[in-house]
Amino acid sequence: MLRVTTLYDNYQHIGNLRTNWGFSCLVEFGDTAVLFDTGGDSPTLLSNIDELGIDLARVQALVLSHDHGDHTGGLQGVLERCPGLKTYVCDSFSPRTKREVTGGGGELAGVTGPIEILPGIHSTGELGATIREQSLVVDTGNGIVVITGCAHPGIVGIVRKARQLVKGDVLLVMGGFHLMGTPGPVVERAVADLKDLGVQKVSPSHCTGDAAIALFREAFGDNFIAGGVGLVVEFPVK
Ligand SMILES: [Fe+2]
Ligand SMILES: [Fe+2]
């Protein structure tokens, strides 16, 4: 079973969790667990983790999508609970953030090209020209799930890259799609491109923006999954 649980988001999916600007999710895949991003601050992240009854000791790796505070802000709190945690950052991250990993007791792993972090769990590698970012691609055996932090390099390009990297239908794309303030026709183009790429379900959240989320909801109908903290999505694994 692949299970992805949103731990930190500015949108609320279930009521008893704290919201704040940022994103983080836990990816549980068979016997492995990877934390993707850490939200904007440790207290909010750890409070949600505790509320959900998640034991961080099970986490084998942390992947930070990009070097923005709303994704790296909970790093300290995570490393305090997971001493020595292997932490995958883009090579282009600032020396300051890299020092936060090593200074906090984490084991720093720099990412440039695509890599398989744990069996079936891939990073796209650093994408984008200005703000460099990596996304996760999980291979369920029945198709792939793509998870983005902010999608600064562009959500369509990320999914295209993910499909080149790991064969299979795109079961779900979730996370921040970075479409806040983007004109409607441009969002509609992205929706059409994702559909052309065979994306079956979407769960846009974090920095996607209300207007773009509404367009995705309309375009995907029953295949739209409302995002936000507390969301759990599950897929069978072959
Ligand atoms: Fe963000
Ligand atoms: Fe960002």
PDB file of C-alpha atoms and ligand atoms in Angstrom:
ATOM      1  CA  MET A   1       0.000   0.000   0.000  1.00  0.00           C
ATOM      2  CA  LEU A   2       1.099   3.541  -0.763  1.00  0.00           C
ATOM      3  CA  ARG A   3      -0.282   6.040   1.724  1.00  0.00           C
ATOM      4  CA  VAL A   4       0.372   9.789   1.520  1.00  0.00           C
ATOM      5  CA  THR A   5      -0.688  11.923   4.486  1.00  0.00           C
ATOM      6  CA  THR A   6      -0.590  15.721   4.311  1.00  0.00           C
ATOM      7  CA  LEU A   7       0.975  16.939   7.557  1.00  0.00           C
ATOM      8  CA  TYR A   8       1.258  20.660   6.870  1.00  0.00           C
ATOM      9  CA  ASP A   9      -0.731  22.891   4.554  1.00  0.00           C
ATOM     10  CA  ASN A  10      -2.453  26.256   4.483  1.00  0.00           C
ATOM     11  CA  TYR A  11      -5.655  24.407   3.529  1.00  0.00           C
ATOM     12  CA  GLN A  12      -7.607  22.308   6.008  1.00  0.00           C
ATOM     13  CA  HIS A  13      -8.800  18.855   5.070  1.00  0.00           C
ATOM     14  CA  ILE A  14      -9.846  17.664   8.520  1.00  0.00           C
ATOM     15  CA  GLY A  15     -10.756  19.900  11.407  1.00  0.00           C
ATOM     16  CA  ASN A  16      -8.537  19.144  14.400  1.00  0.00           C
ATOM     17  CA  LEU A  17      -5.203  19.948  12.753  1.00  0.00           C
ATOM     18  CA  ARG A  18      -3.319  23.253  12.548  1.00  0.00           C
ATOM     19  CA  THR A  19      -2.956  25.118   9.270  1.00  0.00           C
ATOM     20  CA  ASN A  20      -0.150  27.456   8.297  1.00  0.00           C
ATOM     21  CA  TRP A  21       1.488  28.584   5.073  1.00  0.00           C
ATOM     22  CA  GLY A  22       3.622  25.748   3.693  1.00  0.00           C
ATOM     23  CA  PHE A  23       3.592  22.084   2.799  1.00  0.00           C
ATOM     24  CA  SER A  24       4.722  18.728   4.144  1.00  0.00           C
ATOM     25  CA  CYS A  25       3.564  15.165   3.682  1.00  0.00           C
ATOM     26  CA  LEU A  26       4.476  11.672   4.811  1.00  0.00           C
ATOM     27  CA  VAL A  27       4.897   9.022   2.131  1.00  0.00           C
ATOM     28  CA  GLU A  28       4.475   5.481   3.455  1.00  0.00           C
ATOM     29  CA  PHE A  29       5.284   2.861   0.869  1.00  0.00           C
ATOM     30  CA  GLY A  30       5.408  -0.758   1.908  1.00  0.00           C
ATOM     31  CA  ASP A  31       7.928  -0.915   4.748  1.00  0.00           C
ATOM     32  CA  THR A  32       9.458   2.463   3.967  1.00  0.00           C
ATOM     33  CA  ALA A  33       8.512   5.986   5.014  1.00  0.00           C
ATOM     34  CA  VAL A  34       9.798   9.251   3.586  1.00  0.00           C
ATOM     35  CA  LEU A  35       9.021  12.732   4.826  1.00  0.00           C
ATOM     36  CA  PHE A  36       8.637  15.253   2.005  1.00  0.00           C
ATOM     37  CA  ASP A  37       9.186  18.866   3.104  1.00  0.00           C
ATOM     38  CA  THR A  38       8.712  20.162   6.636  1.00  0.00           C
ATOM     39  CA  GLY A  39       6.264  23.072   6.342  1.00  0.00           C
ATOM     40  CA  GLY A  40       7.037  26.535   7.646  1.00  0.00           C
ATOM     41  CA  ASP A  41       7.667  25.847  11.345  1.00  0.00           C
ATOM     42  CA  SER A  42       8.345  22.995  13.737  1.00  0.00           C
ATOM     43  CA  PRO A  43       5.549  23.578  16.317  1.00  0.00           C
ATOM     44  CA  THR A  44       2.755  23.380  13.724  1.00  0.00           C
ATOM     45  CA  LEU A  45       4.309  20.357  11.985  1.00  0.00           C
ATOM     46  CA  LEU A  46       5.018  18.416  15.177  1.00  0.00           C
ATOM     47  CA  SER A  47       1.603  19.235  16.635  1.00  0.00           C
ATOM     48  CA  ASN A  48      -0.085  17.781  13.534  1.00  0.00           C
ATOM     49  CA  ILE A  49       2.215  14.743  13.540  1.00  0.00           C
ATOM     50  CA  ASP A  50       1.328  14.064  17.178  1.00  0.00           C
ATOM     51  CA  GLU A  51      -2.374  14.655  16.596  1.00  0.00           C
ATOM     52  CA  LEU A  52      -2.292  12.111  13.748  1.00  0.00           C
ATOM     53  CA  GLY A  53      -0.404   9.601  15.955  1.00  0.00           C
ATOM     54  CA  ILE A  54       2.524   9.357  13.539  1.00  0.00           C
ATOM     55  CA  ASP A  55       5.823   8.004  14.848  1.00  0.00           C
ATOM     56  CA  LEU A  56       8.637   9.875  13.079  1.00  0.00           C
ATOM     57  CA  ALA A  57      11.113   7.171  14.137  1.00  0.00           C
ATOM     58  CA  ARG A  58       9.806   5.159  11.174  1.00  0.00           C
ATOM     59  CA  VAL A  59      10.956   7.807   8.694  1.00  0.00           C
ATOM     60  CA  GLN A  60      14.028   6.668   6.736  1.00  0.00           C
ATOM     61  CA  ALA A  61      14.661   9.802   4.693  1.00  0.00           C
ATOM     62  CA  LEU A  62      13.691  13.449   4.464  1.00  0.00           C
ATOM     63  CA  VAL A  63      13.427  15.092   1.051  1.00  0.00           C
ATOM     64  CA  LEU A  64      13.331  18.883   0.859  1.00  0.00           C
ATOM     65  CA  SER A  65      11.788  20.035  -2.425  1.00  0.00           C
ATOM     66  CA  HIS A  66      13.337  23.496  -2.538  1.00  0.00           C
ATOM     67  CA  ASP A  67      15.035  26.083  -0.399  1.00  0.00           C
ATOM     68  CA  HIS A  68      12.022  28.144   0.708  1.00  0.00           C
ATOM     69  CA  GLY A  69      11.164  28.645   4.360  1.00  0.00           C
ATOM     70  CA  ASP A  70       7.602  27.356   4.013  1.00  0.00           C
ATOM     71  CA  HIS A  71       9.098  23.944   3.105  1.00  0.00           C
ATOM     72  CA  THR A  72      12.262  23.892   5.242  1.00  0.00           C
ATOM     73  CA  GLY A  73      10.958  25.689   8.374  1.00  0.00           C
ATOM     74  CA  GLY A  74      10.239  22.524  10.359  1.00  0.00           C
ATOM     75  CA  LEU A  75      13.642  20.978   9.653  1.00  0.00           C
ATOM     76  CA  GLN A  76      15.030  21.548  13.153  1.00  0.00           C
ATOM     77  CA  GLY A  77      12.067  19.912  14.859  1.00  0.00           C
ATOM     78  CA  VAL A  78      12.232  16.892  12.566  1.00  0.00           C
ATOM     79  CA  LEU A  79      15.975  16.384  13.083  1.00  0.00           C
ATOM     80  CA  GLU A  80      15.556  16.635  16.861  1.00  0.00           C
ATOM     81  CA  ARG A  81      13.145  13.698  16.705  1.00  0.00           C
ATOM     82  CA  CYS A  82      15.100  11.779  14.038  1.00  0.00           C
ATOM     83  CA  PRO A  83      18.811  12.054  14.839  1.00  0.00           C
ATOM     84  CA  GLY A  84      21.052  11.326  11.856  1.00  0.00           C
ATOM     85  CA  LEU A  85      18.163  11.388   9.368  1.00  0.00           C
ATOM     86  CA  LYS A  86      19.358  11.261   5.774  1.00  0.00           C
ATOM     87  CA  THR A  87      18.196  14.535   4.229  1.00  0.00           C
ATOM     88  CA  TYR A  88      18.058  14.971   0.460  1.00  0.00           C
ATOM     89  CA  VAL A  89      18.401  18.570  -0.689  1.00  0.00           C
ATOM     90  CA  CYS A  90      19.013  20.036  -4.136  1.00  0.00           C
ATOM     91  CA  ASP A  91      22.704  20.704  -4.598  1.00  0.00           C
ATOM     92  CA  SER A  92      21.800  24.328  -5.307  1.00  0.00           C
ATOM     93  CA  PHE A  93      20.416  24.892  -1.774  1.00  0.00           C
ATOM     94  CA  SER A  94      22.065  27.727   0.135  1.00  0.00           C
ATOM     95  CA  PRO A  95      25.044  26.891   2.355  1.00  0.00           C
ATOM     96  CA  ARG A  96      22.928  28.179   5.250  1.00  0.00           C
ATOM     97  CA  THR A  97      20.189  25.560   4.773  1.00  0.00           C
ATOM     98  CA  LYS A  98      22.778  22.828   4.218  1.00  0.00           C
ATOM     99  CA  ARG A  99      24.441  23.865   7.498  1.00  0.00           C
ATOM    100  CA  GLU A 100      21.041  23.648   9.203  1.00  0.00           C
ATOM    101  CA  VAL A 101      20.872  20.000   8.136  1.00  0.00           C
ATOM    102  CA  THR A 102      24.366  19.062   9.274  1.00  0.00           C
ATOM    103  CA  GLY A 103      24.249  21.324  12.355  1.00  0.00           C
ATOM    104  CA  GLY A 104      20.944  19.703  13.352  1.00  0.00           C
ATOM    105  CA  GLY A 105      22.553  16.266  13.156  1.00  0.00           C
ATOM    106  CA  GLY A 106      21.147  15.238   9.753  1.00  0.00           C
ATOM    107  CA  GLU A 107      23.106  13.386   7.097  1.00  0.00           C
ATOM    108  CA  LEU A 108      23.220  15.664   4.068  1.00  0.00           C
ATOM    109  CA  ALA A 109      22.666  14.156   0.605  1.00  0.00           C
ATOM    110  CA  GLY A 110      22.930  16.505  -2.378  1.00  0.00           C
ATOM    111  CA  VAL A 111      20.704  15.866  -5.382  1.00  0.00           C
ATOM    112  CA  THR A 112      21.417  16.999  -8.945  1.00  0.00           C
ATOM    113  CA  GLY A 113      19.984  14.469 -11.417  1.00  0.00           C
ATOM    114  CA  PRO A 114      17.138  11.990 -10.902  1.00  0.00           C
ATOM    115  CA  ILE A 115      17.727   9.347  -8.227  1.00  0.00           C
ATOM    116  CA  GLU A 116      15.878   6.521  -6.530  1.00  0.00           C
ATOM    117  CA  ILE A 117      15.852   7.512  -2.874  1.00  0.00           C
ATOM    118  CA  LEU A 118      14.380   4.252  -1.599  1.00  0.00           C
ATOM    119  CA  PRO A 119      12.977   1.367  -3.671  1.00  0.00           C
ATOM    120  CA  GLY A 120      10.124   2.793  -5.770  1.00  0.00           C
ATOM    121  CA  ILE A 121      10.518   6.341  -4.428  1.00  0.00           C
ATOM    122  CA  HIS A 122      12.273   8.628  -6.917  1.00  0.00           C
ATOM    123  CA  SER A 123      13.350  12.245  -7.016  1.00  0.00           C
ATOM    124  CA  THR A 124      13.025  14.039 -10.362  1.00  0.00           C
ATOM    125  CA  GLY A 125      16.336  15.702  -9.554  1.00  0.00           C
ATOM    126  CA  GLU A 126      16.730  19.467  -9.616  1.00  0.00           C
ATOM    127  CA  LEU A 127      14.474  21.088 -12.190  1.00  0.00           C
ATOM    128  CA  GLY A 128      13.924  24.728 -13.088  1.00  0.00           C
ATOM    129  CA  ALA A 129      16.109  27.616 -14.160  1.00  0.00           C
ATOM    130  CA  THR A 130      15.721  30.111 -11.335  1.00  0.00           C
ATOM    131  CA  ILE A 131      14.188  28.423  -8.309  1.00  0.00           C
ATOM    132  CA  ARG A 132      15.542  24.885  -8.430  1.00  0.00           C
ATOM    133  CA  GLU A 133      13.239  22.207  -7.074  1.00  0.00           C
ATOM    134  CA  GLN A 134      12.905  18.428  -6.865  1.00  0.00           C
ATOM    135  CA  SER A 135       9.644  16.494  -6.801  1.00  0.00           C
ATOM    136  CA  LEU A 136       8.820  12.950  -5.691  1.00  0.00           C
ATOM    137  CA  VAL A 137       7.647  10.197  -8.004  1.00  0.00           C
ATOM    138  CA  VAL A 138       6.368   6.993  -6.397  1.00  0.00           C
ATOM    139  CA  ASP A 139       6.073   3.888  -8.559  1.00  0.00           C
ATOM    140  CA  THR A 140       3.187   1.769  -7.256  1.00  0.00           C
ATOM    141  CA  GLY A 141       3.562  -0.824  -9.994  1.00  0.00           C
ATOM    142  CA  ASN A 142       0.058   0.137 -11.109  1.00  0.00           C
ATOM    143  CA  GLY A 143       1.052   3.690 -12.043  1.00  0.00           C
ATOM    144  CA  ILE A 144       2.883   6.650 -10.563  1.00  0.00           C
ATOM    145  CA  VAL A 145       2.043   9.314  -7.987  1.00  0.00           C
ATOM    146  CA  VAL A 146       3.762  12.695  -8.362  1.00  0.00           C
ATOM    147  CA  ILE A 147       4.177  14.941  -5.297  1.00  0.00           C
ATOM    148  CA  THR A 148       5.292  18.559  -5.609  1.00  0.00           C
ATOM    149  CA  GLY A 149       6.303  21.148  -3.021  1.00  0.00           C
ATOM    150  CA  CYS A 150       5.694  24.473  -4.798  1.00  0.00           C
ATOM    151  CA  ALA A 151       6.152  23.342  -8.425  1.00  0.00           C
ATOM    152  CA  HIS A 152       8.223  26.442  -9.238  1.00  0.00           C
ATOM    153  CA  PRO A 153       9.653  24.749 -12.386  1.00  0.00           C
ATOM    154  CA  GLY A 154       6.051  24.366 -13.654  1.00  0.00           C
ATOM    155  CA  ILE A 155       3.596  21.619 -12.815  1.00  0.00           C
ATOM    156  CA  VAL A 156       3.287  20.384 -16.427  1.00  0.00           C
ATOM    157  CA  GLY A 157       7.057  20.135 -16.945  1.00  0.00           C
ATOM    158  CA  ILE A 158       7.435  18.270 -13.656  1.00  0.00           C
ATOM    159  CA  VAL A 159       4.806  15.682 -14.608  1.00  0.00           C
ATOM    160  CA  ARG A 160       6.346  15.332 -18.065  1.00  0.00           C
ATOM    161  CA  LYS A 161       9.726  14.668 -16.438  1.00  0.00           C
ATOM    162  CA  ALA A 162       8.186  12.209 -13.971  1.00  0.00           C
ATOM    163  CA  ARG A 163       6.656  10.224 -16.841  1.00  0.00           C
ATOM    164  CA  GLN A 164       9.997  10.045 -18.640  1.00  0.00           C
ATOM    165  CA  LEU A 165      11.643   8.868 -15.454  1.00  0.00           C
ATOM    166  CA  VAL A 166       9.211   6.161 -14.368  1.00  0.00           C
ATOM    167  CA  LYS A 167       6.944   4.353 -16.799  1.00  0.00           C
ATOM    168  CA  GLY A 168       3.273   4.031 -16.019  1.00  0.00           C
ATOM    169  CA  ASP A 169       0.014   5.960 -15.925  1.00  0.00           C
ATOM    170  CA  VAL A 170      -0.099   9.033 -13.705  1.00  0.00           C
ATOM    171  CA  LEU A 171      -2.555   8.048 -10.989  1.00  0.00           C
ATOM    172  CA  LEU A 172      -2.341  11.308  -9.022  1.00  0.00           C
ATOM    173  CA  VAL A 173      -0.523  14.639  -8.952  1.00  0.00           C
ATOM    174  CA  MET A 174      -0.645  16.373  -5.559  1.00  0.00           C
ATOM    175  CA  GLY A 175       0.931  19.268  -3.667  1.00  0.00           C
ATOM    176  CA  GLY A 176       1.536  22.906  -4.505  1.00  0.00           C
ATOM    177  CA  PHE A 177       1.003  23.702  -8.201  1.00  0.00           C
ATOM    178  CA  HIS A 178       2.196  27.336  -7.960  1.00  0.00           C
ATOM    179  CA  LEU A 179      -0.651  28.897  -9.930  1.00  0.00           C
ATOM    180  CA  MET A 180      -1.646  31.695  -7.533  1.00  0.00           C
ATOM    181  CA  GLY A 181      -2.570  34.788  -9.515  1.00  0.00           C
ATOM    182  CA  THR A 182      -2.064  32.951 -12.818  1.00  0.00           C
ATOM    183  CA  PRO A 183      -4.600  34.060 -15.470  1.00  0.00           C
ATOM    184  CA  GLY A 184      -7.495  31.609 -15.997  1.00  0.00           C
ATOM    185  CA  PRO A 185      -6.597  30.698 -19.598  1.00  0.00           C
ATOM    186  CA  VAL A 186      -3.051  29.781 -18.527  1.00  0.00           C
ATOM    187  CA  VAL A 187      -4.424  27.541 -15.767  1.00  0.00           C
ATOM    188  CA  GLU A 188      -6.839  25.973 -18.267  1.00  0.00           C
ATOM    189  CA  ARG A 189      -3.883  25.265 -20.545  1.00  0.00           C
ATOM    190  CA  ALA A 190      -2.098  23.514 -17.660  1.00  0.00           C
ATOM    191  CA  VAL A 191      -5.246  21.484 -16.923  1.00  0.00           C
ATOM    192  CA  ALA A 192      -5.459  20.424 -20.586  1.00  0.00           C
ATOM    193  CA  ASP A 193      -1.748  19.568 -20.716  1.00  0.00           C
ATOM    194  CA  LEU A 194      -2.014  17.430 -17.573  1.00  0.00           C
ATOM    195  CA  LYS A 195      -4.994  15.615 -19.057  1.00  0.00           C
ATOM    196  CA  ASP A 196      -3.005  15.069 -22.275  1.00  0.00           C
ATOM    197  CA  LEU A 197      -0.261  13.522 -20.146  1.00  0.00           C
ATOM    198  CA  GLY A 198      -2.865  11.059 -18.865  1.00  0.00           C
ATOM    199  CA  VAL A 199      -3.126  12.419 -15.325  1.00  0.00           C
ATOM    200  CA  GLN A 200      -6.048  10.601 -13.723  1.00  0.00           C
ATOM    201  CA  LYS A 201      -6.504  12.464 -10.422  1.00  0.00           C
ATOM    202  CA  VAL A 202      -5.322  15.770  -9.002  1.00  0.00           C
ATOM    203  CA  SER A 203      -5.093  17.173  -5.502  1.00  0.00           C
ATOM    204  CA  PRO A 204      -3.811  20.750  -5.878  1.00  0.00           C
ATOM    205  CA  SER A 205      -3.083  22.514  -2.620  1.00  0.00           C
ATOM    206  CA  HIS A 206      -0.698  24.931  -0.844  1.00  0.00           C
ATOM    207  CA  CYS A 207       0.358  27.576  -3.441  1.00  0.00           C
ATOM    208  CA  THR A 208      -2.073  26.552  -6.198  1.00  0.00           C
ATOM    209  CA  GLY A 209      -4.449  29.397  -5.362  1.00  0.00           C
ATOM    210  CA  ASP A 210      -8.221  29.322  -4.834  1.00  0.00           C
ATOM    211  CA  ALA A 211      -9.116  30.293  -8.409  1.00  0.00           C
ATOM    212  CA  ALA A 212      -6.885  27.635  -9.980  1.00  0.00           C
ATOM    213  CA  ILE A 213      -8.101  25.011  -7.483  1.00  0.00           C
ATOM    214  CA  ALA A 214     -11.682  25.820  -8.543  1.00  0.00           C
ATOM    215  CA  LEU A 215     -10.756  25.269 -12.213  1.00  0.00           C
ATOM    216  CA  PHE A 216      -9.125  21.920 -11.396  1.00  0.00           C
ATOM    217  CA  ARG A 217     -12.179  20.898  -9.371  1.00  0.00           C
ATOM    218  CA  GLU A 218     -14.434  21.708 -12.316  1.00  0.00           C
ATOM    219  CA  ALA A 219     -12.219  20.011 -14.917  1.00  0.00           C
ATOM    220  CA  PHE A 220     -11.516  16.798 -12.985  1.00  0.00           C
ATOM    221  CA  GLY A 221     -14.929  16.328 -11.319  1.00  0.00           C
ATOM    222  CA  ASP A 222     -14.925  13.092  -9.319  1.00  0.00           C
ATOM    223  CA  ASN A 223     -11.182  12.795  -9.918  1.00  0.00           C
ATOM    224  CA  PHE A 224     -10.475  16.010  -7.993  1.00  0.00           C
ATOM    225  CA  ILE A 225      -9.350  15.384  -4.404  1.00  0.00           C
ATOM    226  CA  ALA A 226      -9.644  18.343  -2.039  1.00  0.00           C
ATOM    227  CA  GLY A 227      -6.188  18.864  -0.540  1.00  0.00           C
ATOM    228  CA  GLY A 228      -5.129  20.174   2.828  1.00  0.00           C
ATOM    229  CA  VAL A 229      -3.700  19.116   6.141  1.00  0.00           C
ATOM    230  CA  GLY A 230      -5.051  15.741   7.240  1.00  0.00           C
ATOM    231  CA  LEU A 231      -5.675  14.432   3.722  1.00  0.00           C
ATOM    232  CA  VAL A 232      -4.838  10.732   3.370  1.00  0.00           C
ATOM    233  CA  VAL A 233      -4.669   9.126  -0.077  1.00  0.00           C
ATOM    234  CA  GLU A 234      -4.036   5.434  -0.552  1.00  0.00           C
ATOM    235  CA  PHE A 235      -3.181   3.287  -3.563  1.00  0.00           C
ATOM    236  CA  PRO A 236      -2.713  -0.467  -3.826  1.00  0.00           C
ATOM    237  CA  VAL A 237       0.775  -1.563  -4.783  1.00  0.00           C
ATOM    238  CA  LYS A 238       1.573  -4.296  -7.279  1.00  0.00           C
TER     239      LYS A 238
HETATM  240 FE    FE B   1       5.660  26.925  -0.988  1.00  0.00          FE
HETATM  241 FE    FE B   2       8.352  28.020  -2.919  1.00  0.00          FE
END
